[in-house]
Short mmCIF file of C-alpha atoms and ligand atoms in Angstrom, two decimals:
data_model
loop_
_atom_site.label_atom_id
_atom_site.label_comp_id
_atom_site.label_asym_id
_atom_site.label_seq_id
_atom_site.Cartn_x
_atom_site.Cartn_y
_atom_site.Cartn_z
CA MET A 1 -66.17 -112.84 143.69
CA SER A 2 -67.67 -109.23 144.18
CA THR A 3 -67.94 -106.80 141.73
CA THR A 4 -67.69 -103.01 141.59
CA THR A 5 -68.02 -100.49 139.08
CA ILE A 6 -66.47 -97.28 139.64
CA VAL A 7 -68.19 -94.02 137.46
CA ILE A 8 -66.46 -91.24 137.38
CA PHE A 9 -67.83 -88.14 136.10
CA GLY A 10 -65.63 -85.64 134.59
CA ILE A 11 -63.16 -87.70 133.65
CA SER A 12 -61.50 -86.53 130.25
CA GLY A 13 -61.15 -83.53 132.72
CA ASP A 14 -57.64 -82.22 134.78
CA LEU A 15 -58.38 -84.42 137.70
CA ALA A 16 -58.97 -87.92 136.55
CA ARG A 17 -55.88 -87.52 133.75
CA ARG A 18 -53.40 -85.94 136.60
CA LYS A 19 -55.20 -88.10 139.49
CA LEU A 20 -57.58 -90.46 139.41
CA ILE A 21 -56.74 -92.84 137.07
CA PRO A 22 -52.98 -93.00 137.58
CA ALA A 23 -54.24 -93.74 141.31
CA LEU A 24 -56.54 -96.04 140.36
CA PHE A 25 -53.67 -97.62 138.26
CA ASN A 26 -50.99 -98.29 140.74
CA LEU A 27 -53.66 -99.95 143.07
CA PHE A 28 -54.41 -101.88 139.80
CA GLN A 29 -50.44 -102.90 139.55
CA LYS A 30 -49.86 -103.17 143.36
CA ASP A 31 -53.22 -105.59 143.36
CA ARG A 32 -55.67 -103.80 146.05
CA LEU A 33 -58.56 -103.94 143.88
CA GLU A 34 -60.24 -106.84 144.36
CA GLY A 35 -63.22 -108.77 142.40
CA ASN A 36 -64.22 -108.03 139.09
CA PHE A 37 -64.50 -104.28 138.06
CA ASN A 38 -65.21 -101.78 135.62
CA ILE A 39 -64.13 -98.68 135.43
CA VAL A 40 -67.20 -96.00 133.40
CA GLY A 41 -66.04 -92.69 132.70
CA PHE A 42 -68.75 -90.06 131.80
CA ALA A 43 -68.42 -86.67 130.42
CA GLY A 44 -69.47 -84.11 127.91
CA ARG A 45 -67.23 -84.64 124.57
CA SER A 46 -67.72 -87.48 122.27
CA TRP A 47 -64.82 -89.79 123.24
CA THR A 48 -65.00 -93.36 122.58
CA ASP A 49 -64.18 -96.22 124.57
CA GLN A 50 -60.27 -95.82 122.87
CA GLU A 51 -59.62 -92.79 123.43
CA LEU A 52 -60.17 -92.94 127.12
CA LYS A 53 -57.85 -95.48 127.21
CA LYS A 54 -55.62 -93.82 124.83
CA ILE A 55 -55.58 -90.07 127.12
CA ALA A 56 -55.87 -92.23 130.69
CA ARG A 57 -52.68 -94.03 129.40
CA GLU A 58 -51.07 -90.47 128.36
CA GLY A 59 -51.84 -89.98 131.65
CA ILE A 60 -50.21 -91.94 133.54
CA ASP A 61 -46.87 -91.37 131.81
CA LYS A 62 -47.00 -88.57 132.14
CA PHE A 63 -47.58 -87.77 135.93
CA ALA A 64 -48.26 -91.10 137.53
CA GLY A 65 -43.72 -91.14 138.32
CA TYR A 66 -44.27 -94.98 139.04
CA PRO A 67 -43.04 -97.78 136.86
CA VAL A 68 -46.09 -99.36 134.35
CA ASP A 69 -46.25 -103.08 134.21
CA ASN A 70 -47.36 -103.14 130.38
CA GLU A 71 -49.26 -106.38 130.98
CA LYS A 72 -51.00 -105.46 133.94
CA TRP A 73 -51.52 -101.77 132.08
CA ARG A 74 -53.54 -104.33 129.00
CA GLU A 75 -55.53 -105.81 131.56
CA PHE A 76 -56.80 -102.70 133.65
CA GLU A 77 -57.41 -100.84 129.97
CA ASN A 78 -60.46 -103.34 128.98
CA LYS A 79 -62.44 -102.52 132.29
CA LEU A 80 -62.13 -98.55 130.82
CA HIS A 81 -65.76 -97.30 129.19
CA TYR A 82 -66.88 -94.14 128.31
CA ILE A 83 -70.51 -92.48 127.74
CA SER A 84 -70.84 -89.23 126.70
CA GLY A 85 -73.62 -87.07 127.57
CA LYS A 86 -74.40 -83.93 129.71
CA PHE A 87 -75.07 -83.64 133.44
CA GLN A 88 -77.65 -82.49 133.09
CA ASP A 89 -79.79 -84.54 130.96
CA GLU A 90 -81.52 -87.33 132.54
CA ASN A 91 -82.02 -89.56 129.69
CA ALA A 92 -77.89 -89.55 129.95
CA PHE A 93 -78.15 -90.94 133.16
CA VAL A 94 -80.78 -93.41 132.20
CA LEU A 95 -78.13 -94.70 129.22
CA LEU A 96 -75.56 -95.05 132.13
CA ALA A 97 -77.82 -96.94 133.70
CA ASN A 98 -78.09 -99.39 130.94
CA THR A 99 -74.57 -99.69 130.43
CA LEU A 100 -73.67 -100.41 134.50
CA GLU A 101 -76.27 -102.87 133.48
CA ASN A 102 -75.05 -105.11 131.05
CA LEU A 103 -71.52 -104.53 131.86
CA GLU A 104 -72.00 -106.09 136.00
CA ASN A 105 -74.06 -108.60 134.57
CA GLY A 106 -75.97 -109.14 137.99
CA SER A 107 -75.67 -107.48 141.77
CA ALA A 108 -72.51 -105.03 141.82
CA ASN A 109 -71.34 -102.48 143.87
CA ARG A 110 -70.54 -98.55 142.70
CA ILE A 111 -69.24 -96.04 143.54
CA PHE A 112 -69.99 -92.81 141.91
CA TYR A 113 -67.00 -89.92 141.53
CA LEU A 114 -67.55 -86.18 141.22
CA ALA A 115 -64.75 -85.08 139.25
CA THR A 116 -66.68 -82.45 138.33
CA PRO A 117 -67.29 -78.01 138.39
CA PRO A 118 -68.39 -78.34 141.45
CA GLY A 119 -72.45 -76.32 140.06
CA PHE A 120 -72.97 -79.73 138.41
CA PHE A 121 -72.96 -81.70 142.19
CA THR A 122 -76.55 -81.66 142.83
CA ASP A 123 -77.56 -82.24 138.96
CA ILE A 124 -75.54 -85.16 138.98
CA ILE A 125 -76.54 -86.66 142.06
CA VAL A 126 -80.72 -85.58 141.31
CA ASN A 127 -80.14 -87.55 138.11
CA LEU A 128 -78.48 -91.06 139.75
CA GLY A 129 -81.24 -90.93 142.15
CA LYS A 130 -84.07 -90.38 139.55
CA THR A 131 -82.76 -92.99 137.27
CA GLY A 132 -83.12 -95.91 140.44
CA GLN A 133 -78.50 -95.63 140.50
CA ILE A 134 -78.80 -95.16 144.45
CA GLU A 135 -80.64 -97.87 145.92
CA GLU A 136 -79.10 -100.31 146.92
CA GLU A 137 -80.98 -103.88 146.32
CA ASN A 138 -77.72 -105.32 144.13
CA GLY A 139 -75.36 -103.88 146.28
CA TRP A 140 -73.91 -100.62 147.98
CA ARG A 141 -73.72 -97.76 146.75
CA ARG A 142 -71.52 -94.81 147.34
CA VAL A 143 -71.02 -91.02 145.93
CA VAL A 144 -67.14 -89.11 146.05
CA ILE A 145 -68.21 -84.92 145.99
CA GLU A 146 -64.53 -83.56 145.38
CA LYS A 147 -64.13 -80.23 146.08
CA PRO A 148 -64.75 -77.30 146.76
CA PHE A 149 -67.57 -78.11 149.24
CA GLY A 150 -69.96 -74.93 148.53
CA THR A 151 -68.55 -71.32 148.78
CA ASP A 152 -69.72 -69.90 152.58
CA LEU A 153 -71.88 -70.97 154.78
CA GLU A 154 -75.20 -70.63 153.45
CA SER A 155 -74.50 -72.57 150.03
CA ALA A 156 -72.83 -75.40 151.80
CA LYS A 157 -75.67 -76.21 154.24
CA LYS A 158 -78.06 -75.92 150.69
CA LEU A 159 -75.67 -78.38 148.82
CA ASN A 160 -75.72 -80.95 151.65
CA HIS A 161 -79.67 -80.37 151.98
CA ASP A 162 -79.95 -80.70 148.72
CA ILE A 163 -78.00 -83.90 148.33
CA LEU A 164 -79.14 -85.53 151.47
CA LYS A 165 -82.36 -85.50 150.47
CA VAL A 166 -80.55 -88.48 147.51
CA LEU A 167 -78.33 -90.02 150.38
CA ARG A 168 -77.79 -91.47 153.59
CA GLU A 169 -74.47 -89.22 155.40
CA ASP A 170 -73.14 -93.11 155.16
CA GLN A 171 -73.03 -93.36 151.19
CA ILE A 172 -71.39 -89.16 150.69
CA TYR A 173 -67.68 -89.18 150.85
CA ARG A 174 -66.75 -85.19 150.57
CA ILE A 175 -63.01 -85.54 149.67
CA ASP A 176 -60.44 -83.29 151.35
CA HIS A 177 -57.26 -85.08 149.17
CA TYR A 178 -54.59 -83.12 151.87
CA LEU A 179 -56.01 -85.73 154.22
CA GLY A 180 -55.28 -89.26 152.11
CA LYS A 181 -51.42 -88.00 152.82
CA GLU A 182 -49.30 -90.05 154.33
CA THR A 183 -47.46 -87.21 156.34
CA VAL A 184 -51.19 -86.01 157.71
CA GLN A 185 -52.27 -89.39 158.53
CA ASN A 186 -49.38 -89.57 160.83
CA ILE A 187 -50.01 -87.20 162.49
CA LEU A 188 -51.92 -89.63 164.41
CA ILE A 189 -49.94 -91.78 164.74
CA ALA A 190 -47.55 -89.22 166.12
CA ARG A 191 -49.72 -88.42 168.55
CA PHE A 192 -50.95 -91.68 169.68
CA ALA A 193 -48.85 -94.59 169.07
CA ASN A 194 -46.25 -92.11 171.04
CA THR A 195 -46.65 -91.71 174.89
CA ILE A 196 -43.93 -88.68 174.94
CA PHE A 197 -45.69 -86.11 172.97
CA GLU A 198 -49.67 -86.35 174.90
CA PRO A 199 -48.39 -85.06 178.63
CA VAL A 200 -46.92 -82.33 176.90
CA TRP A 201 -49.39 -81.09 174.03
CA ASN A 202 -51.30 -78.65 176.22
CA ARG A 203 -51.30 -74.84 177.14
CA ASN A 204 -48.92 -76.03 179.91
CA TYR A 205 -45.74 -76.81 177.66
CA ILE A 206 -46.70 -75.17 174.23
CA SER A 207 -46.23 -71.53 173.20
CA ASN A 208 -48.26 -71.39 170.13
CA VAL A 209 -48.26 -73.89 166.47
CA GLN A 210 -48.05 -72.87 163.43
CA ILE A 211 -49.58 -74.14 160.04
CA THR A 212 -47.71 -73.84 156.81
CA VAL A 213 -49.07 -74.51 153.38
CA ALA A 214 -47.17 -72.76 150.82
CA GLU A 215 -46.94 -73.02 146.95
CA LYS A 216 -44.79 -71.78 144.80
CA VAL A 217 -47.16 -71.57 142.19
CA GLY A 218 -50.10 -68.83 140.57
CA LEU A 219 -52.59 -70.08 139.05
CA GLU A 220 -51.91 -72.11 136.72
CA HIS A 221 -54.30 -71.63 134.05
CA ARG A 222 -57.13 -71.43 136.89
CA ALA A 223 -57.41 -67.54 137.19
CA GLY A 224 -61.09 -67.92 136.35
CA TYR A 225 -61.89 -70.61 138.97
CA TYR A 226 -59.19 -68.99 141.56
CA ASP A 227 -60.25 -65.70 141.58
CA THR A 228 -64.03 -66.12 142.27
CA VAL A 229 -62.39 -68.35 145.57
CA GLY A 230 -59.40 -67.13 147.09
CA VAL A 231 -57.04 -68.90 149.35
CA VAL A 232 -59.34 -68.20 152.12
CA ARG A 233 -62.25 -70.49 149.92
CA ASP A 234 -58.98 -72.41 148.52
CA MET A 235 -56.89 -73.49 151.18
CA PHE A 236 -58.30 -72.64 154.32
CA GLN A 237 -61.83 -74.12 154.28
CA ASN A 238 -60.46 -77.34 153.84
CA HIS A 239 -56.50 -78.18 154.52
CA LEU A 240 -55.26 -76.55 156.86
CA LEU A 241 -58.34 -76.22 159.07
CA GLN A 242 -58.04 -80.23 158.28
CA LEU A 243 -54.47 -79.82 159.44
CA MET A 244 -55.63 -77.64 162.72
CA SER A 245 -58.45 -80.51 164.24
CA LEU A 246 -55.69 -83.08 163.57
CA VAL A 247 -52.92 -81.57 165.68
CA ALA A 248 -55.56 -79.97 168.61
CA MET A 249 -58.38 -83.09 168.68
CA GLU A 250 -58.53 -84.89 171.74
CA PRO A 251 -57.55 -88.99 171.26
CA PRO A 252 -60.55 -90.43 169.33
CA ALA A 253 -61.23 -93.58 171.83
CA SER A 254 -61.28 -95.71 168.44
CA HIS A 255 -59.89 -95.05 164.95
CA LYS A 256 -63.33 -95.73 163.28
CA ALA A 257 -64.49 -92.76 161.25
CA ASN A 258 -67.34 -91.14 163.16
CA ASP A 259 -65.49 -91.66 166.49
CA GLN A 260 -62.39 -89.58 164.68
CA ARG A 261 -64.71 -86.63 163.33
CA ASP A 262 -66.69 -86.23 166.36
CA GLU A 263 -63.21 -85.59 168.09
CA LYS A 264 -63.03 -82.98 164.64
CA VAL A 265 -65.54 -81.57 164.84
CA LYS A 266 -65.85 -81.05 168.95
CA VAL A 267 -62.02 -78.74 167.95
CA LEU A 268 -63.83 -76.51 165.19
CA LYS A 269 -66.76 -75.65 167.67
CA ALA A 270 -64.27 -74.29 169.91
CA VAL A 271 -62.52 -72.31 168.05
CA ARG A 272 -63.31 -68.33 168.12
CA LYS A 273 -66.04 -67.08 165.70
CA PHE A 274 -64.47 -63.24 165.06
CA THR A 275 -66.38 -60.64 164.50
CA PRO A 276 -65.28 -57.89 161.90
CA GLU A 277 -63.42 -55.97 164.84
CA GLU A 278 -60.69 -59.55 165.95
CA VAL A 279 -60.79 -60.30 162.14
CA ARG A 280 -59.17 -57.42 161.31
CA LYS A 281 -56.91 -57.68 164.55
CA TYR A 282 -56.09 -61.44 164.28
CA SER A 283 -55.66 -61.46 159.82
CA VAL A 284 -54.04 -61.07 157.21
CA LEU A 285 -54.82 -61.49 154.04
CA GLY A 286 -52.32 -60.40 150.90
CA GLN A 287 -51.94 -60.40 146.82
CA TYR A 288 -49.00 -60.26 145.23
CA ARG A 289 -47.78 -57.89 143.34
CA GLY A 290 -48.81 -59.13 139.76
CA TYR A 291 -51.53 -60.95 140.05
CA LYS A 292 -54.67 -58.58 138.86
CA GLU A 293 -52.62 -58.44 135.35
CA GLU A 294 -52.74 -62.25 135.16
CA ASP A 295 -54.84 -63.78 132.01
CA GLY A 296 -58.18 -64.42 133.42
CA VAL A 297 -57.92 -61.75 136.78
CA SER A 298 -60.50 -59.00 137.24
CA GLU A 299 -58.74 -55.55 137.13
CA ASN A 300 -60.03 -54.66 140.42
CA SER A 301 -60.14 -57.94 142.39
CA GLN A 302 -59.55 -58.34 145.80
CA THR A 303 -59.04 -62.25 145.82
CA PRO A 304 -56.57 -62.84 148.58
CA THR A 305 -53.34 -65.03 147.42
CA TYR A 306 -52.49 -65.24 151.11
CA ALA A 307 -53.37 -65.26 154.14
CA ALA A 308 -52.08 -65.35 157.64
CA ILE A 309 -54.65 -65.85 160.20
CA GLN A 310 -54.20 -66.56 164.07
CA PHE A 311 -57.32 -68.58 165.91
CA PHE A 312 -58.09 -69.23 169.05
CA ILE A 313 -59.11 -72.63 170.38
CA ASP A 314 -61.20 -71.84 173.02
CA ASN A 315 -60.86 -75.04 175.46
CA TRP A 316 -59.16 -76.60 178.71
CA ARG A 317 -56.44 -78.00 176.80
CA TRP A 318 -55.79 -74.97 174.08
CA GLN A 319 -57.19 -71.55 176.18
CA GLY A 320 -54.02 -69.02 175.33
CA VAL A 321 -52.51 -71.00 172.99
CA PRO A 322 -52.38 -69.29 169.29
CA PHE A 323 -53.03 -71.58 166.45
CA TYR A 324 -51.40 -69.45 162.70
CA LEU A 325 -52.12 -70.46 160.10
CA ARG A 326 -50.86 -69.56 156.62
CA SER A 327 -50.92 -70.09 152.95
CA GLY A 328 -50.04 -67.97 150.20
CA LYS A 329 -49.16 -68.57 146.10
CA MET A 330 -45.91 -67.99 144.06
CA LEU A 331 -44.36 -68.06 147.76
CA THR A 332 -40.30 -68.79 147.71
CA GLY A 333 -41.23 -71.87 147.64
CA LYS A 334 -43.74 -75.54 147.66
CA MET A 335 -44.15 -76.72 151.19
CA SER A 336 -46.09 -77.45 154.40
CA GLU A 337 -45.31 -78.56 157.96
CA ILE A 338 -46.56 -77.88 161.38
CA VAL A 339 -44.48 -76.57 163.69
CA ILE A 340 -45.18 -76.84 167.29
CA GLN A 341 -42.98 -74.47 169.34
CA PHE A 342 -42.41 -75.01 173.26
CA LYS A 343 -42.15 -72.72 176.26
CA CYS A 344 -38.92 -71.46 177.16
CA PRO A 345 -37.60 -72.97 180.72
CA PRO A 346 -39.22 -71.14 183.58
CA HIS A 347 -36.03 -70.39 185.38
CA LEU A 348 -32.79 -70.40 183.89
CA MET A 349 -30.04 -71.57 185.91
CA PHE A 350 -27.06 -70.95 183.48
CA PRO A 351 -24.10 -68.60 184.30
CA LEU A 352 -25.28 -66.70 180.67
CA PRO A 353 -25.57 -62.60 179.87
CA GLU A 354 -28.65 -61.58 180.88
CA ASP A 355 -29.71 -60.78 177.35
CA TYR A 356 -28.98 -64.19 175.81
CA LYS A 357 -31.37 -65.93 173.66
CA PHE A 358 -32.65 -69.14 174.42
CA THR A 359 -33.96 -70.87 171.63
CA SER A 360 -37.36 -72.61 172.67
CA ASN A 361 -37.95 -76.85 171.67
CA THR A 362 -39.77 -77.25 168.45
CA LEU A 363 -41.64 -80.17 166.89
CA SER A 364 -41.75 -80.22 163.58
CA LEU A 365 -44.16 -82.11 161.55
CA CYS A 366 -42.66 -81.96 157.88
CA LEU A 367 -45.53 -82.53 155.88
CA GLN A 368 -43.98 -81.82 152.25
CA PRO A 369 -41.21 -82.04 150.68
CA ASP A 370 -38.95 -83.86 152.95
CA GLU A 371 -41.52 -85.73 154.35
CA GLY A 372 -40.68 -86.42 157.90
CA ILE A 373 -40.61 -85.40 161.69
CA HIS A 374 -38.25 -83.37 163.71
CA LEU A 375 -37.18 -82.37 166.47
CA LYS A 376 -35.19 -78.91 167.99
CA PHE A 377 -33.63 -78.91 171.24
CA GLU A 378 -30.77 -77.54 173.13
CA THR A 379 -27.38 -79.00 173.98
CA LYS A 380 -24.17 -77.40 175.48
CA VAL A 381 -20.91 -76.17 172.98
CA PRO A 382 -18.31 -78.34 173.68
CA ASP A 383 -15.33 -76.28 175.55
CA THR A 384 -17.88 -73.55 177.12
CA ILE A 385 -19.05 -73.17 180.56
CA ALA A 386 -22.63 -73.16 179.37
CA GLU A 387 -23.29 -71.58 175.88
CA THR A 388 -25.77 -73.62 174.44
CA LYS A 389 -26.65 -74.39 170.52
CA SER A 390 -30.06 -75.66 169.05
CA VAL A 391 -30.06 -78.94 167.36
CA ASP A 392 -32.08 -81.54 165.56
CA LEU A 393 -32.87 -84.94 165.99
CA GLU A 394 -34.55 -85.66 162.24
CA TYR A 395 -36.49 -88.08 160.54
CA HIS A 396 -36.79 -88.09 157.45
CA TYR A 397 -39.52 -91.07 155.67
CA GLU A 398 -36.68 -91.09 152.64
CA ASN A 399 -34.06 -92.60 155.18
CA VAL A 400 -36.43 -95.27 156.45
CA PHE A 401 -38.34 -96.28 154.24
CA GLY A 402 -36.51 -95.57 150.66
CA GLN A 403 -36.88 -93.52 147.83
CA ASN A 404 -40.57 -93.29 146.48
CA SER A 405 -42.09 -95.57 149.48
CA ILE A 406 -44.93 -92.44 149.50
CA PRO A 407 -47.86 -93.06 147.46
CA GLU A 408 -50.57 -90.90 146.15
CA ALA A 409 -53.06 -89.08 148.63
CA TYR A 410 -55.90 -90.14 145.78
CA GLU A 411 -54.36 -93.93 146.02
CA ARG A 412 -55.12 -94.65 149.75
CA LEU A 413 -58.21 -92.41 149.46
CA LEU A 414 -60.36 -93.98 146.47
CA LEU A 415 -59.47 -97.27 148.46
CA ASP A 416 -61.33 -96.03 151.50
CA ALA A 417 -63.89 -95.49 149.62
CA LEU A 418 -64.15 -98.98 148.49
CA LEU A 419 -63.93 -100.41 151.67
CA GLY A 420 -66.71 -98.48 152.93
CA ASP A 421 -63.96 -96.51 155.48
CA ALA A 422 -65.03 -92.81 155.60
CA ALA A 423 -62.27 -91.58 158.16
CA LEU A 424 -60.91 -89.70 156.18
CA PHE A 425 -63.80 -88.11 154.62
CA THR A 426 -65.66 -84.88 155.77
CA ARG A 427 -69.13 -84.70 157.39
CA SER A 428 -71.18 -82.43 156.91
CA ASP A 429 -71.17 -81.06 160.06
CA ARG A 430 -67.19 -79.90 160.08
CA SER A 431 -67.65 -78.91 156.65
CA GLU A 432 -70.91 -76.72 157.62
CA LEU A 433 -68.45 -75.70 160.93
CA ALA A 434 -65.47 -74.30 158.66
CA TRP A 435 -67.94 -71.99 157.12
CA GLU A 436 -69.09 -70.03 160.05
CA ILE A 437 -65.28 -70.15 160.39
CA LEU A 438 -63.79 -68.50 157.15
CA ASP A 439 -67.23 -66.22 156.83
CA PRO A 440 -67.11 -63.49 158.61
CA ILE A 441 -63.07 -63.65 157.89
CA ILE A 442 -63.79 -63.39 153.88
CA SER A 443 -66.87 -61.40 154.10
CA THR A 444 -64.66 -58.36 156.69
CA TRP A 445 -62.21 -58.54 153.92
CA GLN A 446 -63.88 -58.54 150.72
CA ASN A 447 -64.34 -54.41 151.72
CA ALA A 448 -61.54 -53.13 149.92
CA ASP A 449 -62.60 -49.65 150.81
CA GLU A 450 -62.17 -50.35 154.72
CA ASN A 451 -59.35 -53.57 154.45
CA PRO A 452 -57.25 -52.85 151.26
CA LEU A 453 -55.20 -56.33 151.19
CA ALA A 454 -51.05 -56.21 151.72
CA ILE A 455 -49.53 -56.49 149.09
CA TYR A 456 -46.30 -58.64 148.62
CA GLU A 457 -43.53 -59.57 146.00
CA GLN A 458 -43.52 -62.45 144.50
CA GLY A 459 -40.83 -65.08 145.51
CA SER A 460 -41.12 -64.38 149.27
CA TRP A 461 -42.56 -65.58 152.27
CA GLY A 462 -45.96 -63.51 152.24
CA PRO A 463 -46.51 -59.70 153.06
CA GLU A 464 -44.76 -58.04 156.57
CA GLU A 465 -47.60 -57.28 158.65
CA ALA A 466 -47.88 -61.58 158.42
CA ASP A 467 -44.68 -61.59 161.09
CA ARG A 468 -46.38 -58.30 162.70
CA LEU A 469 -48.98 -60.20 163.33
CA LEU A 470 -46.69 -63.08 165.48
CA GLN A 471 -44.06 -59.85 166.24
CA LYS A 472 -47.05 -58.57 168.40
CA GLN A 473 -47.07 -61.68 170.68
CA GLY A 474 -43.64 -62.02 171.16
CA ASN A 475 -43.39 -64.53 168.30
CA ALA A 476 -42.05 -65.33 164.57
CA TRP A 477 -42.40 -67.84 162.35
CA ILE A 478 -40.61 -70.88 161.51
CA ARG A 479 -39.27 -72.79 159.29
CA GLY A 480 -38.61 -76.06 161.17
CA CYS A 481 -38.34 -78.67 158.24
CA GLY A 482 -34.95 -77.52 157.06
CA ASN A 483 -33.74 -74.12 155.12
CA HIS A 484 -35.99 -73.50 152.36
P1 NDP B 23 -62.13 -80.09 134.15
O1 NDP B 23 -62.61 -78.29 133.80
O2 NDP B 23 -60.35 -80.54 134.09
O3 NDP B 23 -62.76 -81.32 133.86
C1 NDP B 23 -64.45 -80.68 134.19
C2 NDP B 23 -64.74 -81.98 133.48
O4 NDP B 23 -66.39 -82.03 133.99
C3 NDP B 23 -64.39 -82.54 132.48
O5 NDP B 23 -64.46 -84.27 131.70
C4 NDP B 23 -65.89 -82.41 131.40
O6 NDP B 23 -66.10 -82.28 130.71
C5 NDP B 23 -66.58 -82.15 132.50
N1 NDP B 23 -68.44 -81.51 132.41
C6 NDP B 23 -68.05 -80.65 132.81
N2 NDP B 23 -69.41 -79.94 132.18
C7 NDP B 23 -70.09 -81.09 131.72
C8 NDP B 23 -71.80 -80.83 131.71
N3 NDP B 23 -72.71 -80.34 131.51
N4 NDP B 23 -71.95 -82.03 131.10
C9 NDP B 23 -71.12 -83.36 131.13
N5 NDP B 23 -69.49 -82.99 131.49
C10 NDP B 23 -69.30 -82.38 131.59
O7 NDP B 23 -61.52 -80.20 136.03
P2 NDP B 23 -61.53 -80.12 136.88
O8 NDP B 23 -60.99 -82.21 136.82
O9 NDP B 23 -59.43 -79.71 137.57
O10 NDP B 23 -62.07 -80.64 138.07
C11 NDP B 23 -62.97 -81.35 138.92
C12 NDP B 23 -63.11 -81.45 139.94
O11 NDP B 23 -62.12 -81.70 141.03
C13 NDP B 23 -63.37 -79.74 140.77
O12 NDP B 23 -64.59 -80.43 141.77
C14 NDP B 23 -61.94 -79.19 141.16
O13 NDP B 23 -62.74 -78.33 142.29
C15 NDP B 23 -61.73 -80.36 141.86
N6 NDP B 23 -60.42 -80.76 142.18
C16 NDP B 23 -59.17 -80.81 141.18
C17 NDP B 23 -58.03 -80.56 140.87
C18 NDP B 23 -57.10 -80.75 140.25
O14 NDP B 23 -55.75 -81.06 139.94
N7 NDP B 23 -57.26 -80.09 138.60
C19 NDP B 23 -56.99 -80.60 142.25
C20 NDP B 23 -58.02 -80.70 143.58
C21 NDP B 23 -59.68 -80.95 143.55
P3 NDP B 23 -65.76 -82.08 129.06
O15 NDP B 23 -64.99 -81.20 129.02
O16 NDP B 23 -65.53 -83.62 128.42
O17 NDP B 23 -67.28 -81.73 128.90
#
């Protein structure tokens, strides 16, 4: 039976407690973790194994949202171990290496999960390399790296350069947890396991694509981090551009990681890179009223908490189709959706008043909260000559698969990393291309005098300027997945 060790750097942190440990335990409960395995946590504070077990269980009870089998838990907690040390301290990594060898007692595979502040990614990987823990004589070695991957093109290149001195690209699993979401994986199934969508999935039939990832919450005690980052780095570099790639990519040759990743990269290569003038024309960045008064935010902060950006994909399929992406904090509700708006019929033969407003068809991929797919189309109102009404064909996951059928994204991602499937992880060229697209937008909006942020009310759908961005082209934001 194979032996696997999962090392979590930063196990005493928020992500490990809320997501990683609950995901690993649920995988264990579902008998998805095969063979012998151990979980070794590494962080700064001086916990004992017992303290780790206690905090891990508390985290599961508070955040997991699934029933716990106590017998399974007792089995699982025996696999939890803790090492206290500093990421910068090579000696702590010698201690780690010795601990792993004792636990494994022979050949074993290892995953190193970096759930740490990003400033430590390189230190940890270099120290793993120096202490011989990346060598693959006795099993494979993989490293999972949390987001954010760099803060701009230059820093992402440097990070790639530094870690690729120690690791091969195929050992690196850069996480974007959005890709682990069931509904996000379903985008490719909807597109490529059906024949009805593909013939119309292009500039001939699609008027525009809208992608919204809205958050109801504000800073949630992360002001120190968020105020140096802002919405474009935090949400667009990874989640929103990933969603756009999934909608826009060509069918990959196979489901294999690199075939999928090649196609996503081609989309980003075709995205128009903006001049400062184009940035001003095609993007609106905003800040919610009261942001500067939040604890931990600088009083002159020019950090955007909202952005709406129109992208162009300059290739045969998408030439001339606007992709409107928006995301923000403190908005009306929490929801993520992709709306594909189709063109109006080219000729209307019905006896309708001249100013009659037809609604064009929309296909909405509802990523959360009410996961599903909605197709809006026109139907005749009974007992009229040809009056029309928009109606929805709706698929809801809950109705078909039952409540709680959707697993936590981190379960999928941890399992894929264990299985060596990198399809849902980001390759180095993709992360750099995304920064290449966004760097000009971020830097243009940093100039507060020339480009003051649009202020929007808390609990709204963002600044009016973002509505005007679409109105200028005869479009409007659509909410395709129900009334929010
Ligand atoms: P936390 O600040 O909560 O945790 C940081 C962890 O790193 C702690 O375990 C801390 O240990 C450890 N640590 C920090 N400095 C050192 C050091 N010098 N030596 C040893 N240990 C150290 O961060 P999060 O858990 O929130 O985030 C971790 C990563 O995950 C980040 O990259 C973040 O961007 C990403 N992420 C987080 C999400 C979340 O929901 N929290 C969501 C998506 C991504 P100790 O305090 O014991 O020293």
